[in-house]
Short mmCIF file of C-alpha atoms and ligand atoms in Angstrom, two decimals:
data_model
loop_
_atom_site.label_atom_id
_atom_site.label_comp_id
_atom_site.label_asym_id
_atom_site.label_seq_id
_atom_site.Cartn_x
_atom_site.Cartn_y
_atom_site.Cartn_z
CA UNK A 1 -2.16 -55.89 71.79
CA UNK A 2 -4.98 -57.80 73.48
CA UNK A 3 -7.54 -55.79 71.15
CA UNK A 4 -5.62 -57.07 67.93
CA UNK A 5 -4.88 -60.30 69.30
CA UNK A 6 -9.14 -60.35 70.09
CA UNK A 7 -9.60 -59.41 66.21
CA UNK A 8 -7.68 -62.12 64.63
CA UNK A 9 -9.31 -64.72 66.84
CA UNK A 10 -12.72 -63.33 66.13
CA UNK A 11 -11.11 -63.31 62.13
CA UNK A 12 -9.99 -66.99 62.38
CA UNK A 13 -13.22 -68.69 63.96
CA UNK A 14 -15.61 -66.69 61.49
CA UNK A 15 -12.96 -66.99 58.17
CA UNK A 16 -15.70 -68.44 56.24
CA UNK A 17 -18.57 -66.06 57.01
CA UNK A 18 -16.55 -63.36 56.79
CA UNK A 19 -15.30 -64.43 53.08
CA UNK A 20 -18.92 -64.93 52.36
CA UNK A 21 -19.47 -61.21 53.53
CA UNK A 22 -16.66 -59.84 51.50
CA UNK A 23 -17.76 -61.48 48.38
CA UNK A 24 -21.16 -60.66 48.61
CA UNK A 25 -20.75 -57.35 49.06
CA UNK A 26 -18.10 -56.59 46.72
CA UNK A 27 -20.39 -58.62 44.10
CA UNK A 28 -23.54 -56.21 45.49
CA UNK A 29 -20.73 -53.22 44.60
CA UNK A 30 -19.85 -54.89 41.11
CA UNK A 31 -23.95 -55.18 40.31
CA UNK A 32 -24.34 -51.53 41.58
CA UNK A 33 -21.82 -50.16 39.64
CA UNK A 34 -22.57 -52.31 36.27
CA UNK A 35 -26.77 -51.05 36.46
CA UNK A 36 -25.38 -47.37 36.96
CA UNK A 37 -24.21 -48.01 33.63
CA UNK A 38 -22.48 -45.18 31.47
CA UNK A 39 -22.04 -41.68 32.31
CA UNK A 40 -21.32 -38.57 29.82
CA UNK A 41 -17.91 -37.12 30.56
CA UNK A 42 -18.44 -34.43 27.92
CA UNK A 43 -17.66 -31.17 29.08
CA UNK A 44 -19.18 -28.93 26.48
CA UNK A 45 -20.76 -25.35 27.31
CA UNK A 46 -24.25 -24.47 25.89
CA UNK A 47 -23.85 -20.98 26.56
CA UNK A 48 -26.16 -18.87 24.09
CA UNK A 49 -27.93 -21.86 23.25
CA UNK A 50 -31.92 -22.86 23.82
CA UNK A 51 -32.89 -26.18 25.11
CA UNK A 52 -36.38 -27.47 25.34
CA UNK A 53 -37.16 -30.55 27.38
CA UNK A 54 -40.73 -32.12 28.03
CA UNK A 55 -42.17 -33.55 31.06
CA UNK A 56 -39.02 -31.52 33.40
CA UNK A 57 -40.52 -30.95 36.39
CA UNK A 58 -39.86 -34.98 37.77
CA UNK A 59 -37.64 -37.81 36.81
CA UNK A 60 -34.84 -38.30 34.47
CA UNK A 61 -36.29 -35.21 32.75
CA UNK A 62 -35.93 -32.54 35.54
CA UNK A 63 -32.15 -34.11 35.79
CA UNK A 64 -31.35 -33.55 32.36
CA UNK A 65 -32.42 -30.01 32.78
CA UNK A 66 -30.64 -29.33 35.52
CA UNK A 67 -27.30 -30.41 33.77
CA UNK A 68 -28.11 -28.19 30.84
CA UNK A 69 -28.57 -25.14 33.09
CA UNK A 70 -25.06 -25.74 34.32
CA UNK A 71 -23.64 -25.54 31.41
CA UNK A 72 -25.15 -22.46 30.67
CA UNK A 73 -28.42 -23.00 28.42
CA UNK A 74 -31.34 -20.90 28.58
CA UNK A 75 -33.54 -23.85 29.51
CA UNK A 76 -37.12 -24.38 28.94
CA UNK A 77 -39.05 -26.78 30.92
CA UNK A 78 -42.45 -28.17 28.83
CA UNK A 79 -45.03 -29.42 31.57
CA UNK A 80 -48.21 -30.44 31.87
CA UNK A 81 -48.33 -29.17 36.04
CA UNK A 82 -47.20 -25.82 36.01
CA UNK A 83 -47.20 -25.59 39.74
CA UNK A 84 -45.13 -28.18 40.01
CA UNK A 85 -42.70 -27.52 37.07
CA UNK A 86 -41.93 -23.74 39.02
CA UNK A 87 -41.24 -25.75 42.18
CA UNK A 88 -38.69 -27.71 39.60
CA UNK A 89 -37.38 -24.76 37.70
CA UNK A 90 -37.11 -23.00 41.32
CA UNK A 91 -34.79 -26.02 42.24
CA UNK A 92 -32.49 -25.45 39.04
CA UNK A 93 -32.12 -22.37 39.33
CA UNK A 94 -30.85 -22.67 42.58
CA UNK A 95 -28.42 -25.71 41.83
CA UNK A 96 -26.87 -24.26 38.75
CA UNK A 97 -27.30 -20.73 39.50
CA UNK A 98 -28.57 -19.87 36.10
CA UNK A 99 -31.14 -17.90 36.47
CA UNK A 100 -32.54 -18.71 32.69
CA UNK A 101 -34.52 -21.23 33.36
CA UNK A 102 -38.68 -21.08 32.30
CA UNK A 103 -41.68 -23.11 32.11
CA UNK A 104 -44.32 -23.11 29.84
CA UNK A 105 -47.44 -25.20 30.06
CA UNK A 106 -47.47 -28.47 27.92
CA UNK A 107 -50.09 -30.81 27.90
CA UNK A 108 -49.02 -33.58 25.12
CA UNK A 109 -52.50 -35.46 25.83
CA UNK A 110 -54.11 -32.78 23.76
CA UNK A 111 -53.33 -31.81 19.99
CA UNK A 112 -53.96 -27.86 20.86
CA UNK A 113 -51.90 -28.16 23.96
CA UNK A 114 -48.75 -28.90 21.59
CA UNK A 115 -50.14 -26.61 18.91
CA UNK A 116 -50.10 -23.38 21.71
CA UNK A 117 -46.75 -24.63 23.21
CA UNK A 118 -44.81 -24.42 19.79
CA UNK A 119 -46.66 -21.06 18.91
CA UNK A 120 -45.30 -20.25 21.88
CA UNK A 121 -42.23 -20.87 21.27
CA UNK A 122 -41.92 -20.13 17.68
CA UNK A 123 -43.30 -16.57 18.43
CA UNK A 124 -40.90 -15.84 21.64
CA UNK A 125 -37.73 -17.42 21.04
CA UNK A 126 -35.32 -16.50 18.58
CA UNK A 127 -33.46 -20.08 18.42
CA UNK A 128 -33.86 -23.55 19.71
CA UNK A 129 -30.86 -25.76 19.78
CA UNK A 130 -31.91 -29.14 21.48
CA UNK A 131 -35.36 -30.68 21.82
CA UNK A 132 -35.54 -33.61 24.62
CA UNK A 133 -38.91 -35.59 24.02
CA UNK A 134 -38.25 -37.00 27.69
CA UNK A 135 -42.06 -37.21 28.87
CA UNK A 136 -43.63 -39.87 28.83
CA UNK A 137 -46.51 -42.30 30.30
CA UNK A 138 -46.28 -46.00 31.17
CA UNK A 139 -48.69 -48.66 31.55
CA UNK A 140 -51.95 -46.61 32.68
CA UNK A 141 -55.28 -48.09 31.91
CA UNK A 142 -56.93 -47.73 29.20
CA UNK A 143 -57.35 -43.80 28.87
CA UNK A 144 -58.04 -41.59 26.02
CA UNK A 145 -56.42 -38.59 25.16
CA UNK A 146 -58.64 -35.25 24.34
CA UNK A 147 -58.58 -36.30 20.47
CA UNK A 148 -59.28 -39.16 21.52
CA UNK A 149 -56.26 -41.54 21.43
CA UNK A 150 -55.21 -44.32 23.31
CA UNK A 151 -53.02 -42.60 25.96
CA UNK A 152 -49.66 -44.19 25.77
CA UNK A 153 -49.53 -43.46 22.06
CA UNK A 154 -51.00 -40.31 21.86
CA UNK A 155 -48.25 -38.93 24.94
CA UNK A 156 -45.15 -41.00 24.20
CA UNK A 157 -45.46 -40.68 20.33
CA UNK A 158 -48.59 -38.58 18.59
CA UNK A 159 -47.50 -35.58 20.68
CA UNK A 160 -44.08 -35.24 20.46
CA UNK A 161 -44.43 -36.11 16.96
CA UNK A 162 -46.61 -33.02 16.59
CA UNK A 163 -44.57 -30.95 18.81
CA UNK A 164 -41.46 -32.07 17.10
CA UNK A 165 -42.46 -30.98 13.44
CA UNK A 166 -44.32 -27.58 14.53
CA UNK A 167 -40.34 -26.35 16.02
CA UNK A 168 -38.48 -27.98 12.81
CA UNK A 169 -38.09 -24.44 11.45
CA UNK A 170 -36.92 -23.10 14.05
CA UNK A 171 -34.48 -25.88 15.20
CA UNK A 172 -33.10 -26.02 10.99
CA UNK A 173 -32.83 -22.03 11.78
CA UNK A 174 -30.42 -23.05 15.08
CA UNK A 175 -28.76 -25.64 13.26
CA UNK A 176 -26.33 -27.49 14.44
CA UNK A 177 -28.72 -28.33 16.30
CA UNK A 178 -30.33 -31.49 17.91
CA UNK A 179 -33.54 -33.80 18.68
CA UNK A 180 -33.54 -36.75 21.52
CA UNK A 181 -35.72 -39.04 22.01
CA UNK A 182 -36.19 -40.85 25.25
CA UNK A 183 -37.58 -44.58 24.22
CA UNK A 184 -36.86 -47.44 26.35
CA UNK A 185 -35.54 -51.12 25.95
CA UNK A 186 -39.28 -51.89 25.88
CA UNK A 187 -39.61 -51.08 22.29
CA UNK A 188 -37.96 -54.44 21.82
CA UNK A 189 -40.86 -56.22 22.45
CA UNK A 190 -43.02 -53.83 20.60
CA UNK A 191 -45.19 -54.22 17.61
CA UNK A 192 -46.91 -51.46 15.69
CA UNK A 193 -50.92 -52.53 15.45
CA UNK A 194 -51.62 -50.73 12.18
CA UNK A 195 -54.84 -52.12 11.99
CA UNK A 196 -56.03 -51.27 15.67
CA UNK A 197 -53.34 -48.34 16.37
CA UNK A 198 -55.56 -47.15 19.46
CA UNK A 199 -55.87 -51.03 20.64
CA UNK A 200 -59.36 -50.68 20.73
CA UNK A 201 -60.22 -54.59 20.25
CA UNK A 202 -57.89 -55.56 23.11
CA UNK A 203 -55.74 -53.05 25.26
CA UNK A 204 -53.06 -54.27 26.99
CA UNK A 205 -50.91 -51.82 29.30
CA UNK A 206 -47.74 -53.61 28.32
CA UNK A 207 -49.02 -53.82 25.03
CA UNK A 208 -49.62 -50.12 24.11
CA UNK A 209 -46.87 -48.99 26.09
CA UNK A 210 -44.14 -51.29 24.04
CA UNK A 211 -46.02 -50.03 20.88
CA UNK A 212 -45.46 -46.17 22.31
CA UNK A 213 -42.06 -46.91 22.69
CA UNK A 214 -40.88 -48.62 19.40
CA UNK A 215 -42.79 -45.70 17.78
CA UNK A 216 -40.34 -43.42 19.54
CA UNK A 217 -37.46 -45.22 17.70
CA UNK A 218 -39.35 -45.77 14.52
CA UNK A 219 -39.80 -41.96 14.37
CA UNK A 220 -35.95 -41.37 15.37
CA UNK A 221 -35.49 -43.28 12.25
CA UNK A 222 -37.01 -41.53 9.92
CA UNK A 223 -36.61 -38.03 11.11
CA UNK A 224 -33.01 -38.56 10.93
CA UNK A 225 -33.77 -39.85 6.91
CA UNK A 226 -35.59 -36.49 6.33
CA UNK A 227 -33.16 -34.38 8.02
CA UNK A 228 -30.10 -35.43 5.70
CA UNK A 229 -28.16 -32.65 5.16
CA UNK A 230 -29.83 -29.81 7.09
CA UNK A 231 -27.60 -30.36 10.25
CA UNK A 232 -30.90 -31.27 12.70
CA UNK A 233 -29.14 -34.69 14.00
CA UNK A 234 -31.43 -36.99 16.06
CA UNK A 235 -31.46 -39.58 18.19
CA UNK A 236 -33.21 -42.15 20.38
CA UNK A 237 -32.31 -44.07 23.13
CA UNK A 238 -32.89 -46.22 26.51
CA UNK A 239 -32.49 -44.33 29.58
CA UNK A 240 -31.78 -47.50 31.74
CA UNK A 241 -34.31 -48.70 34.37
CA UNK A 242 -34.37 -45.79 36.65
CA UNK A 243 -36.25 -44.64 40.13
CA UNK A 244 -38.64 -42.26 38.98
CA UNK A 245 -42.49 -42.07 39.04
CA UNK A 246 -42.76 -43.36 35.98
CA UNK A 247 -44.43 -46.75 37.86
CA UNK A 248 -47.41 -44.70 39.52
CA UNK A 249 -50.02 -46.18 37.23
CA UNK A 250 -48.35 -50.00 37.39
CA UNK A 251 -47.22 -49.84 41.26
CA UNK A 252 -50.25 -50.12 42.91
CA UNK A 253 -51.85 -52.19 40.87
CA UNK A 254 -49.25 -55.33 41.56
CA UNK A 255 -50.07 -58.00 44.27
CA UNK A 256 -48.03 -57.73 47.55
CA UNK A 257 -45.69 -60.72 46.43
CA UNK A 258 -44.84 -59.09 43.72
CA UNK A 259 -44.17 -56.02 45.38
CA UNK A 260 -42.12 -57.74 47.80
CA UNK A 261 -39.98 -59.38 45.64
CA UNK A 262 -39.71 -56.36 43.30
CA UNK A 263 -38.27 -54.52 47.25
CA UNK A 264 -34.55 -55.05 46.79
CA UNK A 265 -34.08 -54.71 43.46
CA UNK A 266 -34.73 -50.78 44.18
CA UNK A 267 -31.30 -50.16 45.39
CA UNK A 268 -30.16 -51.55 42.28
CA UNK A 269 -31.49 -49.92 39.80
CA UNK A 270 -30.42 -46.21 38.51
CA UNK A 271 -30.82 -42.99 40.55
CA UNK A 272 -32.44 -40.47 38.45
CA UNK A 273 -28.78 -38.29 37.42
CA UNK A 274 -27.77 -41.86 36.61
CA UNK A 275 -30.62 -42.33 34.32
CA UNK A 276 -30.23 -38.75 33.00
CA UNK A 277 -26.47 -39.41 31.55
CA UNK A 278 -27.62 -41.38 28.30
CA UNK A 279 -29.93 -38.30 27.42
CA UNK A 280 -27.17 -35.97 28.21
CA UNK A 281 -24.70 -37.52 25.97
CA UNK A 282 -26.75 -37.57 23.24
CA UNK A 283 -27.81 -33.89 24.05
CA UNK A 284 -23.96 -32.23 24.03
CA UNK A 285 -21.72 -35.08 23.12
CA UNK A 286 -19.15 -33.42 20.68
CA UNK A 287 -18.40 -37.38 18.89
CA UNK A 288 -22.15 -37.29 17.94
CA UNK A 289 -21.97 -34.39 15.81
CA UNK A 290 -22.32 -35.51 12.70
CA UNK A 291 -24.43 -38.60 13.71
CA UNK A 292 -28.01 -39.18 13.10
CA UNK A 293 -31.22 -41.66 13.08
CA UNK A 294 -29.41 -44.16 15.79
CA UNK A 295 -30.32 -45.63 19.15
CA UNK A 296 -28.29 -45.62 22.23
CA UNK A 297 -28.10 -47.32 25.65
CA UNK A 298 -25.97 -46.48 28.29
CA UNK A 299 -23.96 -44.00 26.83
CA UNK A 300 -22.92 -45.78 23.51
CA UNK A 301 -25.17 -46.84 20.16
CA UNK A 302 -26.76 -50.26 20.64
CA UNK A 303 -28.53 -51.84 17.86
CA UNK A 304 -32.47 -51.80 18.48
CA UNK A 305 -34.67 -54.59 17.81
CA UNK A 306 -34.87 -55.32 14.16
CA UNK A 307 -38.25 -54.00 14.04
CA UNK A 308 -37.21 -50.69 14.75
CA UNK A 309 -34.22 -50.44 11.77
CA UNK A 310 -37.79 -51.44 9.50
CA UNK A 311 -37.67 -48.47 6.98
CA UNK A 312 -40.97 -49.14 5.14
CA UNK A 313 -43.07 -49.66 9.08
CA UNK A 314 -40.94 -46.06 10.07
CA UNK A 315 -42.26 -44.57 6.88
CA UNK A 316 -45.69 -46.06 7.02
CA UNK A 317 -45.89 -45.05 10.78
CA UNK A 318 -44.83 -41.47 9.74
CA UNK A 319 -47.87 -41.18 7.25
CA UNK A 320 -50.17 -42.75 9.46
CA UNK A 321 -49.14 -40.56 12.68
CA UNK A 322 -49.41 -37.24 10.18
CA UNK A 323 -52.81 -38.02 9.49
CA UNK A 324 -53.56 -38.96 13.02
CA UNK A 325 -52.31 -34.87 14.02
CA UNK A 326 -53.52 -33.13 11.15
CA UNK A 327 -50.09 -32.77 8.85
CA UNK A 328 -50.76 -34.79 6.38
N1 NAP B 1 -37.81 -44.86 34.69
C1 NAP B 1 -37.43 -45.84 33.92
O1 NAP B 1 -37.01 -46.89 34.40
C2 NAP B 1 -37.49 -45.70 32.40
C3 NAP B 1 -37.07 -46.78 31.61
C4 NAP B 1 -37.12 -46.66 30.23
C5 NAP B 1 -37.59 -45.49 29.65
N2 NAP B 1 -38.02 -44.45 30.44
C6 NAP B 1 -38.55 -43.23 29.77
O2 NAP B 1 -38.00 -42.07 30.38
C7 NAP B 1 -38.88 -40.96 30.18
C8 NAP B 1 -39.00 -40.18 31.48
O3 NAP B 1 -39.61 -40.98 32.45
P1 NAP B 1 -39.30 -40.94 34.02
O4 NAP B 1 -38.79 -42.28 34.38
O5 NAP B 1 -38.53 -39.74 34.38
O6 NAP B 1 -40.82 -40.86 34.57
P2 NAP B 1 -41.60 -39.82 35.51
O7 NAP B 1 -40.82 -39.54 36.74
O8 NAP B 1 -42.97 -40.37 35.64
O9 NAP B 1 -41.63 -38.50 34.60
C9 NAP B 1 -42.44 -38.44 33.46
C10 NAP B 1 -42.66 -37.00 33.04
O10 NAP B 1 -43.55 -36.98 31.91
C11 NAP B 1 -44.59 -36.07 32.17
N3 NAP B 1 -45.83 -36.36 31.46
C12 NAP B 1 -46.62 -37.46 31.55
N4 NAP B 1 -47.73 -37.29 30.81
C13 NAP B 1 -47.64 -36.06 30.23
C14 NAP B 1 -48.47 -35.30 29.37
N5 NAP B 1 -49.67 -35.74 28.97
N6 NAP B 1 -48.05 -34.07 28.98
C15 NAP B 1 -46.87 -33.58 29.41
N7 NAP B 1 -46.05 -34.23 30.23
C16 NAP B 1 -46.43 -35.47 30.63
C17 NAP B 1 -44.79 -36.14 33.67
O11 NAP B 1 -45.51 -35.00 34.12
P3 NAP B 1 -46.40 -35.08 35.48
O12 NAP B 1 -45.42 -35.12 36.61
O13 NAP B 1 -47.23 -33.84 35.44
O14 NAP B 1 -47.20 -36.32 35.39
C18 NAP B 1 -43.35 -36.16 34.13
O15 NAP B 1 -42.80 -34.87 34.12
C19 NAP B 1 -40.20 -41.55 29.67
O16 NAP B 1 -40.32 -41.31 28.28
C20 NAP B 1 -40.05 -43.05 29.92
O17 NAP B 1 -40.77 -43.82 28.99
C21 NAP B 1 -37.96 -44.53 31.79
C1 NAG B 2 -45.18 -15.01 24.15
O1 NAG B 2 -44.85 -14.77 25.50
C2 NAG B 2 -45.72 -13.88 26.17
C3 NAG B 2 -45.15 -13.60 27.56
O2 NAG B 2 -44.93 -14.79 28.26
C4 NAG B 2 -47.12 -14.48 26.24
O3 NAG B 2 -48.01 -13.62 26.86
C5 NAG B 2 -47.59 -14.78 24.80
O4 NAG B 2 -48.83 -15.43 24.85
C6 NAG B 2 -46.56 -15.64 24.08
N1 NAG B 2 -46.95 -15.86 22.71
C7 NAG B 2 -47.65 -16.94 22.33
C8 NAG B 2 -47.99 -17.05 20.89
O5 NAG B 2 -47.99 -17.82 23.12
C1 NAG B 3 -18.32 -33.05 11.70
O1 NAG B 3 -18.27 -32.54 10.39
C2 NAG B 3 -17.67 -31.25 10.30
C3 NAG B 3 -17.85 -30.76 8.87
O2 NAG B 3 -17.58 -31.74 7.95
C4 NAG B 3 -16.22 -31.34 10.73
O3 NAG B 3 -15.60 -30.06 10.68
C5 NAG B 3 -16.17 -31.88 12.17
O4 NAG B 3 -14.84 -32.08 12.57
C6 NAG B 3 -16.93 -33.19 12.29
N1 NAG B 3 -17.01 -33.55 13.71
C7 NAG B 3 -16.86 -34.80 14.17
C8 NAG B 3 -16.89 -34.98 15.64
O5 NAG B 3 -16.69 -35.75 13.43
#
């Protein structure tokens, strides 16, 4: 009685704080749940069917391969580290208890890298039925790759364009069958520098990495335009903004203020399975069958900037990236 009578005392003298409390929170809650954003509820098996994701062993990527080892995939994890990508495919085997999970070394800062990966491939696997081009490098200085491209381009685009077109016979062979590309919301600020493509008069981080990204869409685009009719469906879209390692190059190059203020935004943003769902539903999503050469955020198409639904910079990107890998 006493104890009761000693809580709605304590409730009536502190009314206002504790209304302040309740609406902050819930409000904190609302935020929380609005930046975890969609989630795929598709329940599809991928039993008998081959899935190839790059840059798995960390991130959004090693979540996304984790989900397709539980629903059954033979899953084949593209890295660059191999010992950690066996520490990663050790993990998923574990979690999902499939046992079919594999890595194989991919280094997409190097032309022969992707050229040995999808010989690989080509010569040991009998079908592939989803390709993830998850991998990806943000806002390093301003590195090279071995054939001598500007890093962000070369990784996020040049290589998984290669990569891409070396498995398209096999992925036509597995058809239906699918292509995702992770881009980001960054592409909306991005501009393709035709006449400086490695940003050799002036690199910017932001710059190049904006540039990598709206390639990424560009390239959806037109892949999609190429594929008509074969059954190969593709598509591109923003993951969300997610804790991952994707800010190791940016992180510790920020002032203290900023990194202060950038402190409790952290528990806001996505987890990496959050992050993961947008590539999942475009992975298995049974209402995306028969849809190709769109973008998608949070679990539903969104239109991308209006630079990226450009059909003559898409096709002029193409010819330019072919020449750039040796297709052309
Ligand atoms: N996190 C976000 O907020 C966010 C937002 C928008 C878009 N994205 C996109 O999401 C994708 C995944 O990023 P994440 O956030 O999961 O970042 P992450 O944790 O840094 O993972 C990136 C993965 O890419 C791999 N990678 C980097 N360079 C490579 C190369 N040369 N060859 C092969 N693999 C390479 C990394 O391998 P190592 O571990 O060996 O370096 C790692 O496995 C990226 O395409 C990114 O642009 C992320
Ligand atoms: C096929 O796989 C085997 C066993 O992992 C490997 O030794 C061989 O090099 C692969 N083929 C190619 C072309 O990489
Ligand atoms: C996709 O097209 C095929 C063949 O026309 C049809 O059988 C199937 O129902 C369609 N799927 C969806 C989700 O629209």
């Amino acid at each position: 009685m006493q104890y009761t009578e000693g809580i709605r005392d304590f409730a009536e003298r502190h009314a206002i704080a504790l209304s302040v409390a309740f609406v902050a929170g819930a409000g904190l809650l609302a935020v929380r749940r609005w930046m975890a954003g969609g989630v795929c509820r598709s329940k599809a098996r991928l039993d008998g069917k081959t899935v190839l994701i790059t840059g798995a062993n960390t991130g959004i990527g090693k979540e996304t391969a984790l989900d397709m080892a539980q629903r059954g995939a033979r899953v084949i994890l593209a890295c660059r580290d191999m010992t950690r990508a066996r520490i990663a495919a050790d993990e998923i085997r574990q979690k999902s208890g499939n046992g079919n999970v594999l890595v194989k070394k991919l280094d997409l800062a190097s032309l022969q890298s992707v050229r040995d990966l999808a010989k690989d491939v080509q010569e040991n696997e009998t079908r592939l039925d989803i390709l993830i081009n998850n991998a990806g490098i943000m806002m390093c200085p301003k590195w090279k790759t071995e054939d001598g491209f500007e890093m962000q381009f070369g990784v996020n685009h040049l290589g998984h364009f290669l990569l891409t077109n070396s498995l398209l016979d096999l992925l036509k062979k597995s058809a239906p069958s699918r292509v995702v590309i992770v881009s980001s919301l960054a592409h909306e600020k991005g501009h393709i520098h035709f006449d400086d493509i490695n940003l050799d008069k002036s690199y910017k981080r932001e710059q190049s990495y904006r540039q990598s990204k709206l390639a990424n869409v560009l390239f959806g685009r037109e892949l999609a335009a190429r594929l008509q009719g074969t059954d190969v469906t593709v598509y591109s879209l923003h993951p969300g903004v997610i804790r991952t390692e994707l800010g190791r190059h940016l992180l510790p190059t920020l002032p203290l203020w900023k990194k202060i203020i950038l402190k409790p935004f952290i528990m806001l943003i996505k987890s990496p399975w959050e992050g993961a769902q947008t590539t999942i539903y475009c992975a298995v999503d049974e209402s995306l069958a028969n849809v190709s050469g769109l973008y998608y955020s949070d679990c539903a198409p969104k239109t991308p900037a209006p630079q990226a639904l450009n059909d003559a910079t898409a096709k002029k990107l193409w010819d330019l990236s072919a020449s750039m890998v040796g297709l052309a």
